[in-house]
Amino acid sequence: MNETIIEVKDVSMHFNLMVERIDSIKEYIIKLVKGNLLYNDFVALSHVSFTVKKREIVGLVGLNGAGKSTLLKIIAGVLKPTEGRVVTRGTIAPLIEVGAGFDPELTARENIYLNGAILGHDKKFMDSKFDEIIDFAELRNFIDVPVKNFSSGMYARLGFAIATMVQPDILIVDEVLSVGDYKFQEKCTQRIQDMLKNNVTVILVSHDTNMVKKLCTKVVWLEHGNLKDIGPTVKVCGEYEEQKT
């Protein structure tokens, strides 16, 4: 399909980084009132533009600090860009950080219903999806264990199972698959491919270029907040891997 579902239009993101140490709230307030707070302007993204078509799997690659996670958060609506804008069409299921949206003191069962409520689903709907989520995450023996005792892999399995329990229009995945074992990655890959058959669009961040090559139809390469290249997966990943060596 040629329908554009995501438009990133000249997006820039700046953060103010404090350059001095402040030891108390009182000192901070005094400096704030007097206008004496000193900041450095950190440019996380600079005039990035691209589009994503429906049913594409787009990979985001780049070294640490390239701006990948910042861009995903802007697309997901978690952050508002300093300049430019992002237009999305349809529902978004963001899986941006392992454990994001979980209360560590609550059990897996309680967190499933909590996340469901956050996503706008009622208890009846979550009841109908509960067994599917638990079975996909392979956490049947840990339903009533507080998730603070979970490994990163268990967090990832539960988060992915919740995020993909319905068919969103856009699925955003940031490095979550990298914390799972090979079996889990294969399972997630199959689910993503199944979702594509139902017109789901996927944006995937991963340092594993082999996974990107296996899943993605095109790749966006970010470098120091700038759009370095965008194009076919094999071409862009090849150039990116050459630069890393």
mmCIF file of C-alpha atoms in Angstrom:
data_model
loop_
_atom_site.group_PDB
_atom_site.id
_atom_site.type_symbol
_atom_site.label_atom_id
_atom_site.label_comp_id
_atom_site.label_asym_id
_atom_site.label_seq_id
_atom_site.Cartn_x
_atom_site.Cartn_y
_atom_site.Cartn_z
ATOM 1 C CA MET A 1 0.000 0.000 0.000
ATOM 2 C CA ASN A 2 1.174 3.537 -0.767
ATOM 3 C CA GLU A 3 -0.757 5.297 1.989
ATOM 4 C CA THR A 4 1.534 7.416 4.170
ATOM 5 C CA ILE A 5 0.912 6.667 7.846
ATOM 6 C CA ILE A 6 3.802 8.603 9.495
ATOM 7 C CA GLU A 7 5.227 11.943 8.390
ATOM 8 C CA VAL A 8 8.283 13.332 10.196
ATOM 9 C CA LYS A 9 8.504 16.948 9.049
ATOM 10 C CA ASP A 10 11.714 18.917 9.716
ATOM 11 C CA VAL A 11 11.903 17.711 13.339
ATOM 12 C CA SER A 12 14.497 19.149 15.717
ATOM 13 C CA MET A 13 14.808 18.445 19.443
ATOM 14 C CA HIS A 14 16.865 20.536 21.854
ATOM 15 C CA PHE A 15 17.515 19.830 25.528
ATOM 16 C CA ASN A 16 18.852 22.267 28.122
ATOM 17 C CA LEU A 17 21.702 20.591 30.014
ATOM 18 C CA MET A 18 22.669 22.255 33.283
ATOM 19 C CA VAL A 19 26.397 23.045 33.403
ATOM 20 C CA GLU A 20 26.754 23.674 37.126
ATOM 21 C CA ARG A 21 26.080 21.618 40.202
ATOM 22 C CA ILE A 22 23.224 22.746 42.441
ATOM 23 C CA ASP A 23 23.029 21.067 45.834
ATOM 24 C CA SER A 24 19.575 22.114 47.046
ATOM 25 C CA ILE A 25 16.136 23.070 45.839
ATOM 26 C CA LYS A 26 16.549 26.439 47.586
ATOM 27 C CA GLU A 27 19.701 27.224 45.601
ATOM 28 C CA TYR A 28 17.969 26.149 42.388
ATOM 29 C CA ILE A 29 14.953 28.406 43.023
ATOM 30 C CA ILE A 30 17.151 31.398 43.892
ATOM 31 C CA LYS A 31 19.177 30.992 40.696
ATOM 32 C CA LEU A 32 16.012 30.449 38.676
ATOM 33 C CA VAL A 33 14.397 33.639 40.013
ATOM 34 C CA LYS A 34 17.570 35.638 39.384
ATOM 35 C CA GLY A 35 18.000 34.150 35.929
ATOM 36 C CA ASN A 36 21.436 32.788 36.826
ATOM 37 C CA LEU A 37 20.925 29.174 35.768
ATOM 38 C CA LEU A 38 23.542 28.136 33.227
ATOM 39 C CA TYR A 39 22.641 25.644 30.505
ATOM 40 C CA ASN A 40 24.207 24.106 27.446
ATOM 41 C CA ASP A 41 21.959 23.617 24.423
ATOM 42 C CA PHE A 42 22.133 19.942 23.436
ATOM 43 C CA VAL A 43 20.766 19.178 19.975
ATOM 44 C CA ALA A 44 19.392 15.621 20.017
ATOM 45 C CA LEU A 45 17.796 15.882 16.551
ATOM 46 C CA SER A 46 18.380 18.413 13.783
ATOM 47 C CA HIS A 47 15.884 18.921 10.946
ATOM 48 C CA VAL A 48 14.988 15.265 10.396
ATOM 49 C CA SER A 49 12.380 14.477 7.730
ATOM 50 C CA PHE A 50 11.065 11.211 6.263
ATOM 51 C CA THR A 51 7.811 9.342 5.655
ATOM 52 C CA VAL A 52 6.632 5.822 6.413
ATOM 53 C CA LYS A 53 4.067 3.968 4.324
ATOM 54 C CA LYS A 54 1.446 1.575 5.651
ATOM 55 C CA ARG A 55 2.741 -1.991 6.207
ATOM 56 C CA GLU A 56 6.397 -0.941 6.078
ATOM 57 C CA ILE A 57 8.851 -2.173 8.704
ATOM 58 C CA VAL A 58 11.297 0.667 9.123
ATOM 59 C CA GLY A 59 14.553 0.185 11.007
ATOM 60 C CA LEU A 60 16.279 3.016 12.864
ATOM 61 C CA VAL A 61 20.035 2.538 13.172
ATOM 62 C CA GLY A 62 22.843 4.644 14.580
ATOM 63 C CA LEU A 63 25.393 4.649 17.360
ATOM 64 C CA ASN A 64 24.470 5.472 20.962
ATOM 65 C CA GLY A 65 23.479 9.124 21.212
ATOM 66 C CA ALA A 66 22.397 9.343 17.579
ATOM 67 C CA GLY A 67 18.860 10.377 18.574
ATOM 68 C CA LYS A 68 16.993 7.143 17.818
ATOM 69 C CA SER A 69 15.079 6.835 21.097
ATOM 70 C CA THR A 70 14.315 10.554 21.141
ATOM 71 C CA LEU A 71 12.815 10.296 17.666
ATOM 72 C CA LEU A 72 10.696 7.295 18.669
ATOM 73 C CA LYS A 73 9.348 9.162 21.696
ATOM 74 C CA ILE A 74 8.402 12.102 19.483
ATOM 75 C CA ILE A 75 6.609 9.798 17.030
ATOM 76 C CA ALA A 76 4.819 8.111 19.943
ATOM 77 C CA GLY A 77 3.725 11.483 21.325
ATOM 78 C CA VAL A 78 5.738 11.176 24.536
ATOM 79 C CA LEU A 79 7.898 14.202 23.626
ATOM 80 C CA LYS A 80 6.999 17.360 21.725
ATOM 81 C CA PRO A 81 9.682 18.472 19.256
ATOM 82 C CA THR A 82 11.366 21.853 19.614
ATOM 83 C CA GLU A 83 10.821 22.452 15.899
ATOM 84 C CA GLY A 84 8.872 20.687 13.182
ATOM 85 C CA ARG A 85 6.084 18.196 13.672
ATOM 86 C CA VAL A 86 5.104 14.557 13.296
ATOM 87 C CA VAL A 87 1.818 13.462 11.751
ATOM 88 C CA THR A 88 0.593 9.924 12.488
ATOM 89 C CA ARG A 89 -2.565 8.261 11.242
ATOM 90 C CA GLY A 90 -4.090 5.564 13.413
ATOM 91 C CA THR A 91 -3.479 3.984 16.788
ATOM 92 C CA ILE A 92 0.044 3.582 18.189
ATOM 93 C CA ALA A 93 1.350 0.829 20.471
ATOM 94 C CA PRO A 94 4.719 2.015 21.828
ATOM 95 C CA LEU A 95 7.154 -0.462 23.348
ATOM 96 C CA ILE A 96 9.929 2.010 24.022
ATOM 97 C CA GLU A 97 11.583 0.910 27.271
ATOM 98 C CA VAL A 98 11.713 -2.408 29.093
ATOM 99 C CA GLY A 99 9.327 -2.155 32.036
ATOM 100 C CA ALA A 100 7.873 1.200 31.012
ATOM 101 C CA GLY A 101 4.354 1.537 32.381
ATOM 102 C CA PHE A 102 4.836 -1.236 34.953
ATOM 103 C CA ASP A 103 4.499 -0.720 38.695
ATOM 104 C CA PRO A 104 7.332 -2.841 40.168
ATOM 105 C CA GLU A 105 5.398 -3.460 43.378
ATOM 106 C CA LEU A 106 2.434 -4.988 41.533
ATOM 107 C CA THR A 107 2.211 -8.542 40.229
ATOM 108 C CA ALA A 108 2.207 -9.530 36.573
ATOM 109 C CA ARG A 109 -1.565 -10.040 36.789
ATOM 110 C CA GLU A 110 -2.124 -6.571 38.270
ATOM 111 C CA ASN A 111 0.210 -4.909 35.776
ATOM 112 C CA ILE A 112 -1.625 -6.475 32.843
ATOM 113 C CA TYR A 113 -4.883 -4.871 33.962
ATOM 114 C CA LEU A 114 -3.116 -1.606 34.831
ATOM 115 C CA ASN A 115 -1.548 -1.381 31.375
ATOM 116 C CA GLY A 116 -4.854 -2.319 29.796
ATOM 117 C CA ALA A 117 -6.568 0.556 31.598
ATOM 118 C CA ILE A 118 -3.813 2.958 30.490
ATOM 119 C CA LEU A 119 -4.390 1.823 26.889
ATOM 120 C CA GLY A 120 -8.125 2.446 27.288
ATOM 121 C CA HIS A 121 -9.353 -1.147 27.583
ATOM 122 C CA ASP A 122 -11.988 -2.172 30.130
ATOM 123 C CA LYS A 123 -11.769 -5.161 32.464
ATOM 124 C CA LYS A 124 -14.010 -7.323 30.298
ATOM 125 C CA PHE A 125 -11.707 -6.880 27.322
ATOM 126 C CA MET A 126 -8.617 -7.579 29.411
ATOM 127 C CA ASP A 127 -10.253 -10.694 30.844
ATOM 128 C CA SER A 128 -10.670 -11.975 27.277
ATOM 129 C CA LYS A 129 -6.994 -11.301 26.464
ATOM 130 C CA PHE A 130 -5.434 -12.336 29.777
ATOM 131 C CA ASP A 131 -4.605 -15.975 28.960
ATOM 132 C CA GLU A 132 -3.257 -15.004 25.533
ATOM 133 C CA ILE A 133 -0.906 -12.438 27.111
ATOM 134 C CA ILE A 134 0.348 -14.803 29.814
ATOM 135 C CA ASP A 135 0.861 -17.693 27.413
ATOM 136 C CA PHE A 136 2.720 -15.594 24.843
ATOM 137 C CA ALA A 137 4.951 -14.138 27.583
ATOM 138 C CA GLU A 138 5.456 -17.654 29.019
ATOM 139 C CA LEU A 139 4.831 -16.384 32.545
ATOM 140 C CA ARG A 140 2.116 -18.792 33.660
ATOM 141 C CA ASN A 141 4.125 -19.729 36.782
ATOM 142 C CA PHE A 142 4.789 -16.095 37.688
ATOM 143 C CA ILE A 143 1.324 -14.540 37.402
ATOM 144 C CA ASP A 144 1.185 -13.426 41.029
ATOM 145 C CA VAL A 145 4.863 -12.490 41.472
ATOM 146 C CA PRO A 146 5.702 -8.760 41.811
ATOM 147 C CA VAL A 147 7.422 -7.704 38.590
ATOM 148 C CA LYS A 148 10.264 -6.107 40.570
ATOM 149 C CA ASN A 149 11.551 -9.666 40.834
ATOM 150 C CA PHE A 150 11.472 -10.195 37.051
ATOM 151 C CA SER A 151 14.541 -10.343 34.848
ATOM 152 C CA SER A 152 14.848 -7.913 31.937
ATOM 153 C CA GLY A 153 13.858 -10.751 29.613
ATOM 154 C CA MET A 154 10.662 -11.408 31.574
ATOM 155 C CA TYR A 155 9.857 -7.689 31.512
ATOM 156 C CA ALA A 156 10.356 -7.662 27.748
ATOM 157 C CA ARG A 157 8.155 -10.697 27.157
ATOM 158 C CA LEU A 158 5.322 -9.247 29.227
ATOM 159 C CA GLY A 159 5.626 -5.792 27.673
ATOM 160 C CA PHE A 160 5.659 -7.133 24.122
ATOM 161 C CA ALA A 161 2.701 -9.435 24.801
ATOM 162 C CA ILE A 162 0.624 -6.521 26.141
ATOM 163 C CA ALA A 163 1.642 -4.104 23.366
ATOM 164 C CA THR A 164 0.689 -6.596 20.643
ATOM 165 C CA MET A 165 -2.471 -8.060 22.197
ATOM 166 C CA VAL A 166 -4.490 -5.942 19.770
ATOM 167 C CA GLN A 167 -3.664 -4.908 16.233
ATOM 168 C CA PRO A 168 -2.513 -1.266 16.365
ATOM 169 C CA ASP A 169 -1.956 0.726 13.210
ATOM 170 C CA ILE A 170 1.627 1.516 14.282
ATOM 171 C CA LEU A 171 3.894 -0.599 16.504
ATOM 172 C CA ILE A 172 7.025 1.100 17.887
ATOM 173 C CA VAL A 173 9.749 -1.157 19.299
ATOM 174 C CA ASP A 174 12.964 0.211 20.849
ATOM 175 C CA GLU A 175 15.694 -2.375 21.562
ATOM 176 C CA VAL A 176 13.243 -4.492 23.565
ATOM 177 C CA LEU A 177 13.801 -7.621 21.486
ATOM 178 C CA SER A 178 17.529 -7.509 22.207
ATOM 179 C CA VAL A 179 17.055 -8.468 25.867
ATOM 180 C CA GLY A 180 15.192 -11.680 25.079
ATOM 181 C CA ASP A 181 16.659 -15.049 24.203
ATOM 182 C CA TYR A 182 16.752 -16.460 20.670
ATOM 183 C CA LYS A 183 13.471 -18.333 21.106
ATOM 184 C CA PHE A 184 11.687 -15.183 22.282
ATOM 185 C CA GLN A 185 13.115 -13.135 19.402
ATOM 186 C CA GLU A 186 11.872 -15.707 16.889
ATOM 187 C CA LYS A 187 8.448 -15.635 18.502
ATOM 188 C CA CYS A 188 8.291 -11.835 18.351
ATOM 189 C CA THR A 189 9.518 -11.819 14.763
ATOM 190 C CA GLN A 190 6.711 -14.176 13.776
ATOM 191 C CA ARG A 191 4.116 -12.019 15.554
ATOM 192 C CA ILE A 192 5.389 -8.891 13.800
ATOM 193 C CA GLN A 193 5.167 -10.668 10.448
ATOM 194 C CA ASP A 194 1.618 -11.787 11.280
ATOM 195 C CA MET A 195 0.730 -8.194 12.187
ATOM 196 C CA LEU A 196 1.994 -6.995 8.800
ATOM 197 C CA LYS A 197 -0.668 -9.128 7.135
ATOM 198 C CA ASN A 198 -3.216 -6.991 8.984
ATOM 199 C CA ASN A 199 -1.750 -3.699 7.693
ATOM 200 C CA VAL A 200 0.272 -2.887 10.834
ATOM 201 C CA THR A 201 3.258 -0.556 10.345
ATOM 202 C CA VAL A 202 6.367 -1.149 12.476
ATOM 203 C CA ILE A 203 9.258 1.107 13.482
ATOM 204 C CA LEU A 204 12.117 -0.853 15.028
ATOM 205 C CA VAL A 205 15.284 0.363 16.755
ATOM 206 C CA SER A 206 18.029 -2.202 17.164
ATOM 207 C CA HIS A 207 21.821 -2.347 17.304
ATOM 208 C CA ASP A 208 21.522 -5.844 15.835
ATOM 209 C CA THR A 209 21.824 -5.167 12.096
ATOM 210 C CA ASN A 210 21.157 -8.835 11.356
ATOM 211 C CA MET A 211 17.717 -8.455 12.925
ATOM 212 C CA VAL A 212 17.163 -5.218 11.003
ATOM 213 C CA LYS A 213 18.113 -6.926 7.740
ATOM 214 C CA LYS A 214 15.785 -9.816 8.510
ATOM 215 C CA LEU A 215 12.744 -7.712 9.389
ATOM 216 C CA CYS A 216 12.935 -4.260 7.819
ATOM 217 C CA THR A 217 11.890 -3.080 4.388
ATOM 218 C CA LYS A 218 13.868 0.173 4.641
ATOM 219 C CA VAL A 219 16.249 1.822 7.106
ATOM 220 C CA VAL A 220 16.705 5.318 8.528
ATOM 221 C CA TRP A 221 20.287 6.020 9.651
ATOM 222 C CA LEU A 222 20.800 8.742 12.257
ATOM 223 C CA GLU A 223 24.204 10.204 13.140
ATOM 224 C CA HIS A 224 24.646 12.832 15.871
ATOM 225 C CA GLY A 225 20.998 13.815 15.523
ATOM 226 C CA ASN A 226 21.168 14.222 11.752
ATOM 227 C CA LEU A 227 19.603 12.113 9.024
ATOM 228 C CA LYS A 228 22.647 10.393 7.532
ATOM 229 C CA ASP A 229 20.815 8.211 5.016
ATOM 230 C CA ILE A 230 17.511 6.535 4.259
ATOM 231 C CA GLY A 231 16.828 3.784 1.783
ATOM 232 C CA PRO A 232 16.769 0.035 1.116
ATOM 233 C CA THR A 233 17.773 -2.101 4.091
ATOM 234 C CA VAL A 234 20.735 -3.917 2.549
ATOM 235 C CA LYS A 235 22.266 -0.719 1.144
ATOM 236 C CA VAL A 236 21.939 1.440 4.284
ATOM 237 C CA CYS A 237 22.910 -1.337 6.719
ATOM 238 C CA GLY A 238 25.958 -2.115 4.586
ATOM 239 C CA GLU A 239 27.115 1.518 4.670
ATOM 240 C CA TYR A 240 26.409 1.727 8.408
ATOM 241 C CA GLU A 241 28.380 -1.448 9.159
ATOM 242 C CA GLU A 242 31.319 -0.207 7.068
ATOM 243 C CA GLN A 243 31.483 3.013 9.056
ATOM 244 C CA LYS A 244 31.429 1.153 12.391
ATOM 245 C CA THR A 245 34.485 -0.956 11.444
#
